[in-house]
């Protein structure tokens, strides 16, 4: 009797126990004494990757999953602006990966340095070669530090940070803000969209303003925006700046950062040289480097990955799926979205490995909270239904709050705790 891997998954998924020999497709160890299960390798244990790995194991218990991540711990960007405000500390947003192996996920602490999509083998910095049947890339964004002249030097000298990946730069920026004199100027400079977390810069301005209002009320914030207008939750943020922090936030649209001088503490835009005491420059971004290694960073500019949005499989490289911030889609680059991609992708992979058709009309949602003060937040929420030929179409459900409230602030913190648990527990 011969059964291929798909047939095996179908019957064993139905609860029938069989023992087979001679399956051929697992890592080329030369050992083929027992039936090999299909193997999915997931790269990156952030919101997208951790969630995808967990749900593949939950929905496809016959699928082996290896999750590769270089960091010991997950540090959440959501609520990292609260750390800058001194409302939470870094420990609060830092979580271990200890629970993932309980789902049967094999965790590999390493960094992927190469992908052979023909042989379906991933190579790591540590020298491992890991075969896959299907590969999920969830590396988040790569910072294009060369896009702002002088940024690399200023960053290496510890003078200017982006803090757009939560971790040591979040801690350093908080220290810089604490050390700034009352009456000083904090300059936050962000690129034109698309970038990770559309409302993030405006929430950051609110959070730093909240801190200044309490600790150094004569201080100013200059927000240099590479976009022509506030790109997300405009009524919420303008209300907060006008009512909670009048005169403190100087918002300047169409002011993309071109250069930064960490010695003279100046950010240069097309119009101005803007001097500050603390400079926080967020460069342009693109899909994580590993996507280029797999040949899936394939939009016209070579920055983002185009995928079939019903399965998140690359439009050009078979058996490679990309989720989270790395994809090109008219959807916000958020943690909430990344976990929704992850679940649609996990379900599709389980179906494809079992020889079945994935759900042709998946539905996803995005909810994004932003704090406007130490006690108030607002949100934007949308539901999207996949339609063939159109992609994800926004449904009438959803909306946005024009003003922050204490109730939404409570939801905001609960949302974070829930999404961390959903991805990591
Ligand atoms: C200030 C700020 C506030 C935010 N607030 C919110 C919010 O309130 N709500 C919300 O929904 N979203 C928010 N976001 C956005 C959210 O953080 C991102 O959209 C989300 O992290 C994207 O998930 P991801 O899985 O694509 O990438 P990530 O979560 O960044 O995970 C990528 C992982 O891949 C790993 N990796 C990268 N390359 C490799 C490699 N070669 N080998 C192995 N591993 C690799 C990295 O180490 C990392 O752990 C915020 C972002 C910022 C910056």
Short mmCIF file of C-alpha atoms and ligand atoms in Angstrom, two decimals:
data_model
loop_
_atom_site.label_atom_id
_atom_site.label_comp_id
_atom_site.label_asym_id
_atom_site.label_seq_id
_atom_site.Cartn_x
_atom_site.Cartn_y
_atom_site.Cartn_z
CA UNK A 1 0.00 0.00 0.00
CA UNK A 2 1.35 3.45 -0.84
CA UNK A 3 -0.04 6.68 0.48
CA UNK A 4 1.30 10.12 -0.18
CA UNK A 5 1.65 12.72 2.53
CA UNK A 6 -1.65 14.43 1.67
CA UNK A 7 -3.58 11.17 1.88
CA UNK A 8 -1.89 10.42 5.16
CA UNK A 9 -2.92 13.75 6.58
CA UNK A 10 -6.50 13.20 5.44
CA UNK A 11 -6.86 9.80 7.08
CA UNK A 12 -4.84 10.49 10.18
CA UNK A 13 -6.67 13.82 10.58
CA UNK A 14 -9.86 11.76 10.68
CA UNK A 15 -8.49 9.91 13.67
CA UNK A 16 -7.28 6.74 11.93
CA UNK A 17 -3.92 5.58 13.18
CA UNK A 18 -1.68 4.00 10.56
CA UNK A 19 2.02 3.24 10.49
CA UNK A 20 3.81 3.65 7.21
CA UNK A 21 7.35 3.55 6.00
CA UNK A 22 9.16 5.22 3.22
CA UNK A 23 7.74 8.74 2.99
CA UNK A 24 10.20 10.75 1.02
CA UNK A 25 9.66 14.41 1.51
CA UNK A 26 11.04 15.33 4.92
CA UNK A 27 14.45 16.91 5.57
CA UNK A 28 17.04 14.90 3.75
CA UNK A 29 18.42 13.15 6.79
CA UNK A 30 18.53 9.88 4.91
CA UNK A 31 16.33 8.32 7.59
CA UNK A 32 12.98 7.23 6.29
CA UNK A 33 12.00 4.63 8.81
CA UNK A 34 8.71 6.28 9.71
CA UNK A 35 6.05 8.31 7.95
CA UNK A 36 7.12 11.94 7.81
CA UNK A 37 4.49 14.55 8.46
CA UNK A 38 4.22 17.66 6.32
CA UNK A 39 6.53 20.32 7.64
CA UNK A 40 5.85 24.05 7.78
CA UNK A 41 8.69 26.43 8.64
CA UNK A 42 7.67 29.84 9.98
CA UNK A 43 10.25 32.65 9.99
CA UNK A 44 9.79 35.31 12.68
CA UNK A 45 7.91 34.98 15.97
CA UNK A 46 6.23 38.37 16.05
CA UNK A 47 2.48 38.95 15.90
CA UNK A 48 2.12 37.23 12.53
CA UNK A 49 4.56 34.33 12.80
CA UNK A 50 3.80 33.24 16.37
CA UNK A 51 0.04 33.30 15.72
CA UNK A 52 0.38 31.41 12.44
CA UNK A 53 2.58 28.70 13.96
CA UNK A 54 0.16 28.22 16.85
CA UNK A 55 -2.96 28.01 14.70
CA UNK A 56 -1.42 25.62 12.18
CA UNK A 57 -0.74 23.25 15.08
CA UNK A 58 -4.24 23.74 16.49
CA UNK A 59 -6.05 23.22 13.20
CA UNK A 60 -3.61 20.72 11.68
CA UNK A 61 -2.30 18.55 14.49
CA UNK A 62 -0.67 16.31 11.88
CA UNK A 63 1.52 19.10 10.61
CA UNK A 64 5.01 19.64 12.04
CA UNK A 65 5.81 23.31 12.64
CA UNK A 66 9.23 24.87 13.18
CA UNK A 67 9.32 28.54 14.22
CA UNK A 68 12.64 30.36 13.76
CA UNK A 69 13.30 33.56 15.75
CA UNK A 70 16.61 35.09 16.90
CA UNK A 71 15.26 36.94 19.95
CA UNK A 72 14.74 35.38 23.37
CA UNK A 73 11.68 37.49 24.01
CA UNK A 74 8.88 39.24 22.19
CA UNK A 75 8.71 42.99 22.79
CA UNK A 76 5.40 44.52 21.72
CA UNK A 77 5.29 47.70 19.64
CA UNK A 78 1.65 48.19 20.70
CA UNK A 79 1.82 50.06 24.01
CA UNK A 80 5.52 50.92 23.47
CA UNK A 81 4.40 54.56 23.15
CA UNK A 82 2.98 54.17 26.66
CA UNK A 83 6.50 53.26 27.83
CA UNK A 84 7.78 56.52 26.33
CA UNK A 85 5.15 58.35 28.39
CA UNK A 86 6.26 56.56 31.57
CA UNK A 87 2.80 54.96 31.88
CA UNK A 88 4.23 51.41 31.62
CA UNK A 89 7.71 49.96 31.73
CA UNK A 90 9.46 47.77 29.18
CA UNK A 91 8.79 44.62 31.25
CA UNK A 92 5.06 45.12 30.81
CA UNK A 93 5.34 44.84 27.02
CA UNK A 94 7.95 42.05 27.04
CA UNK A 95 6.82 38.43 26.86
CA UNK A 96 8.54 35.05 26.70
CA UNK A 97 8.08 32.34 24.09
CA UNK A 98 7.84 29.59 26.74
CA UNK A 99 4.26 28.60 25.97
CA UNK A 100 4.65 28.02 22.23
CA UNK A 101 6.38 24.61 22.51
CA UNK A 102 3.34 23.44 24.49
CA UNK A 103 1.42 23.58 21.21
CA UNK A 104 3.94 21.22 19.65
CA UNK A 105 5.82 24.00 17.89
CA UNK A 106 9.56 23.43 17.54
CA UNK A 107 11.26 26.73 18.38
CA UNK A 108 14.67 27.39 16.83
CA UNK A 109 16.59 30.38 18.19
CA UNK A 110 18.40 31.50 15.06
CA UNK A 111 18.29 33.98 12.19
CA UNK A 112 17.44 32.94 8.64
CA UNK A 113 20.13 33.98 6.18
CA UNK A 114 19.18 32.12 3.01
CA UNK A 115 16.29 30.36 1.30
CA UNK A 116 16.49 27.93 -1.61
CA UNK A 117 12.96 27.95 -2.96
CA UNK A 118 13.72 25.24 -5.54
CA UNK A 119 15.02 22.74 -2.98
CA UNK A 120 12.72 24.18 -0.28
CA UNK A 121 15.50 24.59 2.26
CA UNK A 122 16.04 27.40 4.76
CA UNK A 123 19.58 28.19 5.93
CA UNK A 124 20.27 29.89 9.24
CA UNK A 125 23.13 32.00 10.59
CA UNK A 126 23.94 29.13 12.96
CA UNK A 127 24.49 26.84 9.96
CA UNK A 128 21.30 24.76 10.14
CA UNK A 129 19.58 23.66 6.95
CA UNK A 130 15.86 23.07 7.45
CA UNK A 131 13.57 21.64 4.75
CA UNK A 132 9.97 22.66 4.37
CA UNK A 133 6.86 21.68 2.50
CA UNK A 134 5.45 25.16 2.98
CA UNK A 135 7.23 28.25 4.26
CA UNK A 136 5.68 31.22 6.07
CA UNK A 137 7.66 34.47 6.15
CA UNK A 138 6.65 36.92 8.89
CA UNK A 139 9.77 39.07 9.37
CA UNK A 140 8.03 42.43 9.85
CA UNK A 141 9.78 45.45 8.37
CA UNK A 142 13.36 46.33 7.53
CA UNK A 143 14.32 49.95 8.28
CA UNK A 144 15.75 51.74 5.24
CA UNK A 145 18.27 53.64 7.32
CA UNK A 146 20.01 54.95 4.19
CA UNK A 147 16.83 56.79 3.21
CA UNK A 148 17.68 59.57 5.71
CA UNK A 149 21.21 60.92 5.21
CA UNK A 150 23.28 60.74 8.40
CA UNK A 151 20.79 58.52 10.22
CA UNK A 152 23.06 55.46 10.38
CA UNK A 153 25.91 57.45 11.96
CA UNK A 154 23.61 59.23 14.41
CA UNK A 155 21.96 55.93 15.34
CA UNK A 156 25.32 54.15 15.81
CA UNK A 157 26.43 57.00 18.10
CA UNK A 158 23.27 56.49 20.20
CA UNK A 159 22.14 60.05 19.48
CA UNK A 160 19.09 59.47 17.29
CA UNK A 161 16.72 56.50 17.33
CA UNK A 162 13.61 55.45 15.46
CA UNK A 163 12.18 53.27 18.28
CA UNK A 164 9.87 51.81 15.60
CA UNK A 165 10.86 48.31 16.69
CA UNK A 166 10.18 48.05 20.39
CA UNK A 167 13.15 47.14 22.58
CA UNK A 168 16.43 48.87 23.48
CA UNK A 169 15.63 51.92 21.34
CA UNK A 170 12.36 52.40 23.24
CA UNK A 171 14.32 52.43 26.51
CA UNK A 172 16.92 54.85 25.09
CA UNK A 173 14.29 57.26 23.76
CA UNK A 174 12.55 57.27 27.13
CA UNK A 175 15.88 58.15 28.79
CA UNK A 176 16.49 60.96 26.30
CA UNK A 177 13.03 62.38 26.99
CA UNK A 178 13.62 62.19 30.74
CA UNK A 179 16.97 63.95 30.38
CA UNK A 180 15.54 66.73 28.20
CA UNK A 181 15.22 70.09 30.00
CA UNK A 182 11.83 71.69 30.54
CA UNK A 183 11.37 74.07 27.61
CA UNK A 184 13.19 71.70 25.25
CA UNK A 185 11.98 70.45 21.86
CA UNK A 186 11.24 66.87 20.84
CA UNK A 187 11.25 66.35 17.05
CA UNK A 188 9.43 63.31 15.67
CA UNK A 189 9.89 62.77 11.98
CA UNK A 190 8.03 60.10 9.98
CA UNK A 191 8.11 58.97 6.34
CA UNK A 192 5.37 58.89 3.74
CA UNK A 193 3.08 55.84 3.91
CA UNK A 194 3.24 52.89 3.67
CA UNK A 195 4.94 52.34 7.01
CA UNK A 196 4.30 50.17 10.07
CA UNK A 197 1.33 51.37 12.15
CA UNK A 198 -0.31 54.36 10.40
CA UNK A 199 -1.62 55.99 13.63
CA UNK A 200 1.62 55.25 15.58
CA UNK A 201 3.33 58.64 15.06
CA UNK A 202 0.29 60.62 16.14
CA UNK A 203 -0.26 58.41 19.19
CA UNK A 204 3.43 58.90 20.01
CA UNK A 205 2.98 62.69 19.87
CA UNK A 206 0.04 62.37 22.30
CA UNK A 207 1.96 60.13 24.67
CA UNK A 208 5.05 62.35 24.78
CA UNK A 209 2.76 65.38 25.21
CA UNK A 210 1.07 63.62 28.12
CA UNK A 211 4.48 63.17 29.76
CA UNK A 212 5.59 66.75 29.04
CA UNK A 213 2.33 68.17 30.40
CA UNK A 214 3.09 66.55 33.75
CA UNK A 215 6.89 66.70 33.92
CA UNK A 216 8.10 69.55 31.67
CA UNK A 217 5.14 71.69 30.58
CA UNK A 218 7.18 74.38 28.77
CA UNK A 219 8.41 71.83 26.23
CA UNK A 220 7.35 71.50 22.58
CA UNK A 221 6.79 68.71 20.09
CA UNK A 222 7.43 69.20 16.38
CA UNK A 223 5.88 66.45 14.28
CA UNK A 224 7.44 66.38 10.80
CA UNK A 225 5.08 64.27 8.71
CA UNK A 226 6.13 62.93 5.29
CA UNK A 227 2.44 62.68 4.43
CA UNK A 228 0.19 65.51 3.19
CA UNK A 229 -2.12 65.05 6.17
CA UNK A 230 -2.67 62.93 9.30
CA UNK A 231 -3.13 59.48 7.78
CA UNK A 232 -5.21 57.82 10.49
CA UNK A 233 -7.77 58.85 13.14
CA UNK A 234 -7.42 62.54 12.30
CA UNK A 235 -10.43 63.76 14.35
CA UNK A 236 -9.21 61.83 17.41
CA UNK A 237 -5.67 63.20 17.31
CA UNK A 238 -6.51 66.79 16.40
CA UNK A 239 -9.09 66.86 19.20
CA UNK A 240 -6.45 65.61 21.66
CA UNK A 241 -3.79 68.10 20.54
CA UNK A 242 -6.25 71.02 20.65
CA UNK A 243 -8.00 70.23 23.91
CA UNK A 244 -5.48 68.33 26.03
CA UNK A 245 -2.19 69.84 24.84
CA UNK A 246 -3.01 73.29 23.38
CA UNK A 247 0.04 74.91 21.78
CA UNK A 248 2.33 71.98 22.52
CA UNK A 249 2.17 69.98 19.26
CA UNK A 250 3.42 71.74 16.12
CA UNK A 251 2.19 69.50 13.26
CA UNK A 252 3.92 70.02 9.90
CA UNK A 253 2.61 67.97 6.94
CA UNK A 254 4.66 67.28 3.76
CA UNK A 255 7.88 67.34 5.80
CA UNK A 256 9.59 64.02 5.12
CA UNK A 257 12.98 63.70 6.80
CA UNK A 258 15.81 63.99 4.27
CA UNK A 259 18.84 64.17 6.58
CA UNK A 260 19.72 64.17 10.24
CA UNK A 261 22.78 65.57 12.00
CA UNK A 262 23.23 63.96 15.40
CA UNK A 263 26.02 66.37 16.41
CA UNK A 264 24.19 69.60 15.64
CA UNK A 265 20.85 67.93 16.53
CA UNK A 266 19.11 68.97 13.33
CA UNK A 267 16.58 67.23 11.09
CA UNK A 268 16.52 68.53 7.52
CA UNK A 269 13.37 68.47 5.40
CA UNK A 270 12.71 69.94 1.96
CA UNK A 271 11.72 73.21 3.66
CA UNK A 272 13.67 73.57 6.87
CA UNK A 273 16.50 72.67 9.20
CA UNK A 274 14.64 71.80 12.40
CA UNK A 275 16.63 71.86 15.63
CA UNK A 276 15.64 69.76 18.62
CA UNK A 277 16.89 68.48 21.96
CA UNK A 278 15.61 64.96 21.27
CA UNK A 279 15.41 63.75 17.67
CA UNK A 280 13.27 60.73 16.88
CA UNK A 281 13.57 59.93 13.18
CA UNK A 282 11.60 57.07 11.65
CA UNK A 283 13.03 56.09 8.25
CA UNK A 284 11.18 54.48 5.33
CA UNK A 285 10.60 50.76 5.55
CA UNK A 286 10.22 47.68 3.40
CA UNK A 287 9.51 43.96 3.84
CA UNK A 288 12.08 42.11 5.96
CA UNK A 289 15.31 41.10 4.25
CA UNK A 290 14.44 37.40 4.29
CA UNK A 291 11.67 38.14 1.77
CA UNK A 292 14.33 39.27 -0.71
CA UNK A 293 16.25 36.04 -0.08
CA UNK A 294 13.17 34.06 -1.08
CA UNK A 295 12.61 36.28 -4.14
CA UNK A 296 9.16 37.35 -2.93
CA UNK A 297 9.80 41.09 -2.39
CA UNK A 298 8.24 41.53 -5.78
CA UNK A 299 6.15 44.71 -6.00
CA UNK A 300 7.14 47.21 -8.69
CA UNK A 301 9.60 49.01 -6.40
CA UNK A 302 10.98 45.77 -4.92
CA UNK A 303 9.89 46.83 -1.41
CA UNK A 304 6.87 44.74 -0.49
CA UNK A 305 5.54 41.24 -1.22
CA UNK A 306 2.48 40.65 -3.36
CA UNK A 307 0.37 37.69 -2.23
CA UNK A 308 -2.84 35.89 -3.06
CA UNK A 309 -4.87 37.45 -0.26
CA UNK A 310 -7.07 34.36 0.25
CA UNK A 311 -4.05 32.15 1.13
CA UNK A 312 -1.19 34.65 1.58
CA UNK A 313 0.88 32.57 -0.84
CA UNK A 314 3.35 34.58 -2.90
CA UNK A 315 2.09 35.55 -6.35
CA UNK A 316 5.41 34.43 -7.83
CA UNK A 317 7.04 31.74 -5.65
CA UNK A 318 4.97 28.64 -4.88
CA UNK A 319 4.81 27.20 -1.35
CA UNK A 320 6.02 30.48 0.19
CA UNK A 321 3.45 32.49 2.18
CA UNK A 322 4.04 35.99 3.51
CA UNK A 323 2.04 37.61 6.31
CA UNK A 324 2.09 40.73 8.47
CA UNK A 325 3.76 44.04 7.73
CA UNK A 326 5.77 42.62 4.80
CA UNK A 327 2.87 42.36 2.36
CA UNK A 328 1.63 44.90 -0.15
CA UNK A 329 -2.09 45.39 0.44
CA UNK A 330 -4.52 48.24 0.91
CA UNK A 331 -4.78 47.19 4.56
CA UNK A 332 -3.11 48.84 7.55
CA UNK A 333 0.20 47.42 8.74
CA UNK A 334 -0.87 46.54 12.27
CA UNK A 335 -0.34 43.78 14.80
CA UNK A 336 -4.06 43.05 14.77
CA UNK A 337 -3.98 42.67 10.97
CA UNK A 338 -0.87 40.47 11.15
CA UNK A 339 -2.70 38.05 13.47
CA UNK A 340 -5.67 37.98 11.07
CA UNK A 341 -3.40 37.26 8.09
CA UNK A 342 -1.83 34.56 10.25
CA UNK A 343 -5.12 32.78 10.89
CA UNK A 344 -6.30 32.91 7.26
CA UNK A 345 -2.86 31.68 6.16
CA UNK A 346 -2.79 28.90 8.80
CA UNK A 347 -6.22 27.65 7.75
CA UNK A 348 -5.27 27.77 4.06
CA UNK A 349 -2.03 25.85 4.65
CA UNK A 350 -3.80 23.13 6.63
CA UNK A 351 -6.34 22.75 3.82
CA UNK A 352 -3.74 22.79 1.04
CA UNK A 353 -1.58 20.19 2.80
CA UNK A 354 -4.67 18.00 3.16
CA UNK A 355 -5.44 18.34 -0.55
CA UNK A 356 -8.54 20.44 0.02
CA UNK A 357 -9.54 23.89 -1.24
CA UNK A 358 -8.99 26.73 1.22
CA UNK A 359 -11.92 28.96 2.19
CA UNK A 360 -12.49 31.14 -0.92
CA UNK A 361 -14.08 34.06 0.98
CA UNK A 362 -12.17 34.63 4.22
CA UNK A 363 -13.16 37.52 6.45
CA UNK A 364 -10.65 39.54 8.45
CA UNK A 365 -10.87 42.49 10.82
CA UNK A 366 -8.70 45.28 12.11
CA UNK A 367 -9.08 47.08 15.40
CA UNK A 368 -6.54 49.69 16.29
CA UNK A 369 -6.55 51.58 19.57
CA UNK A 370 -4.52 54.71 20.25
CA UNK A 371 -4.11 56.38 23.62
CA UNK A 372 -4.53 60.14 23.66
CA UNK A 373 -3.62 60.64 27.34
CA UNK A 374 -2.85 58.61 30.45
CA UNK A 375 -6.56 57.82 30.85
CA UNK A 376 -8.17 58.14 27.39
CA UNK A 377 -8.00 56.27 24.07
CA UNK A 378 -9.85 56.06 20.77
CA UNK A 379 -10.12 53.35 18.14
CA UNK A 380 -10.72 52.58 14.50
CA UNK A 381 -12.25 49.23 13.52
CA UNK A 382 -13.04 47.62 10.16
CA UNK A 383 -14.24 44.26 8.83
CA UNK A 384 -13.04 43.12 5.38
CA UNK A 385 -14.51 40.31 3.27
CA UNK A 386 -12.46 38.73 0.48
CA UNK A 387 -14.00 38.99 -2.98
CA UNK A 388 -12.40 37.25 -5.96
CA UNK A 389 -10.84 39.77 -8.30
CA UNK A 390 -11.16 42.56 -5.74
CA UNK A 391 -9.23 41.42 -2.68
CA UNK A 392 -10.46 42.47 0.76
CA UNK A 393 -13.45 44.78 0.59
CA UNK A 394 -14.29 46.92 3.64
CA UNK A 395 -17.73 46.09 5.04
CA UNK A 396 -20.11 48.65 6.54
CA UNK A 397 -19.47 47.34 10.06
CA UNK A 398 -16.91 49.30 12.05
CA UNK A 399 -16.10 52.94 12.61
CA UNK A 400 -13.89 55.29 14.55
CA UNK A 401 -14.15 57.37 17.70
CA UNK A 402 -13.70 61.12 17.19
CA UNK A 403 -12.74 61.68 20.84
CA UNK A 404 -10.79 59.68 23.41
CA UNK A 405 -12.60 58.17 26.39
CA UNK A 406 -11.79 56.34 29.60
CA UNK A 407 -13.89 53.34 28.58
CA UNK A 408 -11.92 52.89 25.35
CA UNK A 409 -8.69 53.31 27.33
CA UNK A 410 -9.70 50.26 29.40
CA UNK A 411 -10.50 48.35 26.18
CA UNK A 412 -7.14 49.42 24.76
CA UNK A 413 -5.13 47.76 27.54
CA UNK A 414 -7.38 44.67 27.49
CA UNK A 415 -6.94 44.40 23.72
CA UNK A 416 -3.16 44.34 24.16
CA UNK A 417 -3.28 41.66 26.84
CA UNK A 418 -5.64 39.56 24.73
CA UNK A 419 -3.64 39.80 21.53
CA UNK A 420 -0.39 38.95 23.36
CA UNK A 421 -2.10 35.90 24.86
CA UNK A 422 -3.63 34.93 21.53
CA UNK A 423 -0.23 34.98 19.82
CA UNK A 424 1.98 33.60 22.57
CA UNK A 425 -0.01 31.54 25.12
C1 LIG B 1 5.02 52.62 18.03
C2 LIG B 1 4.17 51.53 17.47
C3 LIG B 1 2.91 51.29 18.00
C4 LIG B 1 2.10 50.28 17.47
N1 LIG B 1 0.86 50.09 18.00
C5 LIG B 1 0.05 49.16 17.47
C6 LIG B 1 -1.26 48.95 18.02
O1 LIG B 1 -1.67 49.61 18.97
N2 LIG B 1 -2.03 47.98 17.45
C7 LIG B 1 -1.60 47.22 16.40
O2 LIG B 1 -2.35 46.35 15.96
N3 LIG B 1 -0.36 47.40 15.87
C8 LIG B 1 0.46 48.34 16.37
N4 LIG B 1 1.72 48.52 15.84
C9 LIG B 1 2.11 47.77 14.62
C10 LIG B 1 2.62 46.36 14.94
O3 LIG B 1 3.67 46.39 15.87
C11 LIG B 1 3.12 45.68 13.66
O4 LIG B 1 2.18 45.87 12.64
C12 LIG B 1 3.32 44.19 13.92
O5 LIG B 1 4.39 44.02 14.82
C13 LIG B 1 3.58 43.43 12.62
O6 LIG B 1 3.71 42.06 12.91
P1 LIG B 1 4.72 41.15 12.06
O7 LIG B 1 4.52 39.76 12.54
O8 LIG B 1 4.59 41.45 10.61
O9 LIG B 1 6.17 41.68 12.47
P2 LIG B 1 6.88 41.69 13.90
O10 LIG B 1 5.89 41.68 14.99
O11 LIG B 1 7.87 42.80 13.83
O12 LIG B 1 7.67 40.32 13.96
C14 LIG B 1 8.74 40.03 13.08
C15 LIG B 1 9.64 39.00 13.75
O13 LIG B 1 10.47 38.41 12.74
C16 LIG B 1 11.77 38.23 13.26
N5 LIG B 1 12.68 38.14 12.11
C17 LIG B 1 12.95 39.09 11.19
N6 LIG B 1 13.83 38.62 10.28
C18 LIG B 1 14.11 37.34 10.63
C19 LIG B 1 14.97 36.34 10.09
N7 LIG B 1 15.71 36.56 8.99
N8 LIG B 1 15.05 35.13 10.71
C20 LIG B 1 14.29 34.89 11.82
N9 LIG B 1 13.46 35.80 12.37
C21 LIG B 1 13.38 37.02 11.79
C22 LIG B 1 11.99 39.46 14.14
O14 LIG B 1 13.01 39.22 15.11
C23 LIG B 1 10.60 39.63 14.77
O15 LIG B 1 10.49 38.94 15.99
C24 LIG B 1 2.56 49.49 16.39
C25 LIG B 1 3.85 49.72 15.86
C26 LIG B 1 4.64 50.72 16.40
C27 LIG B 1 6.01 50.95 15.83
#
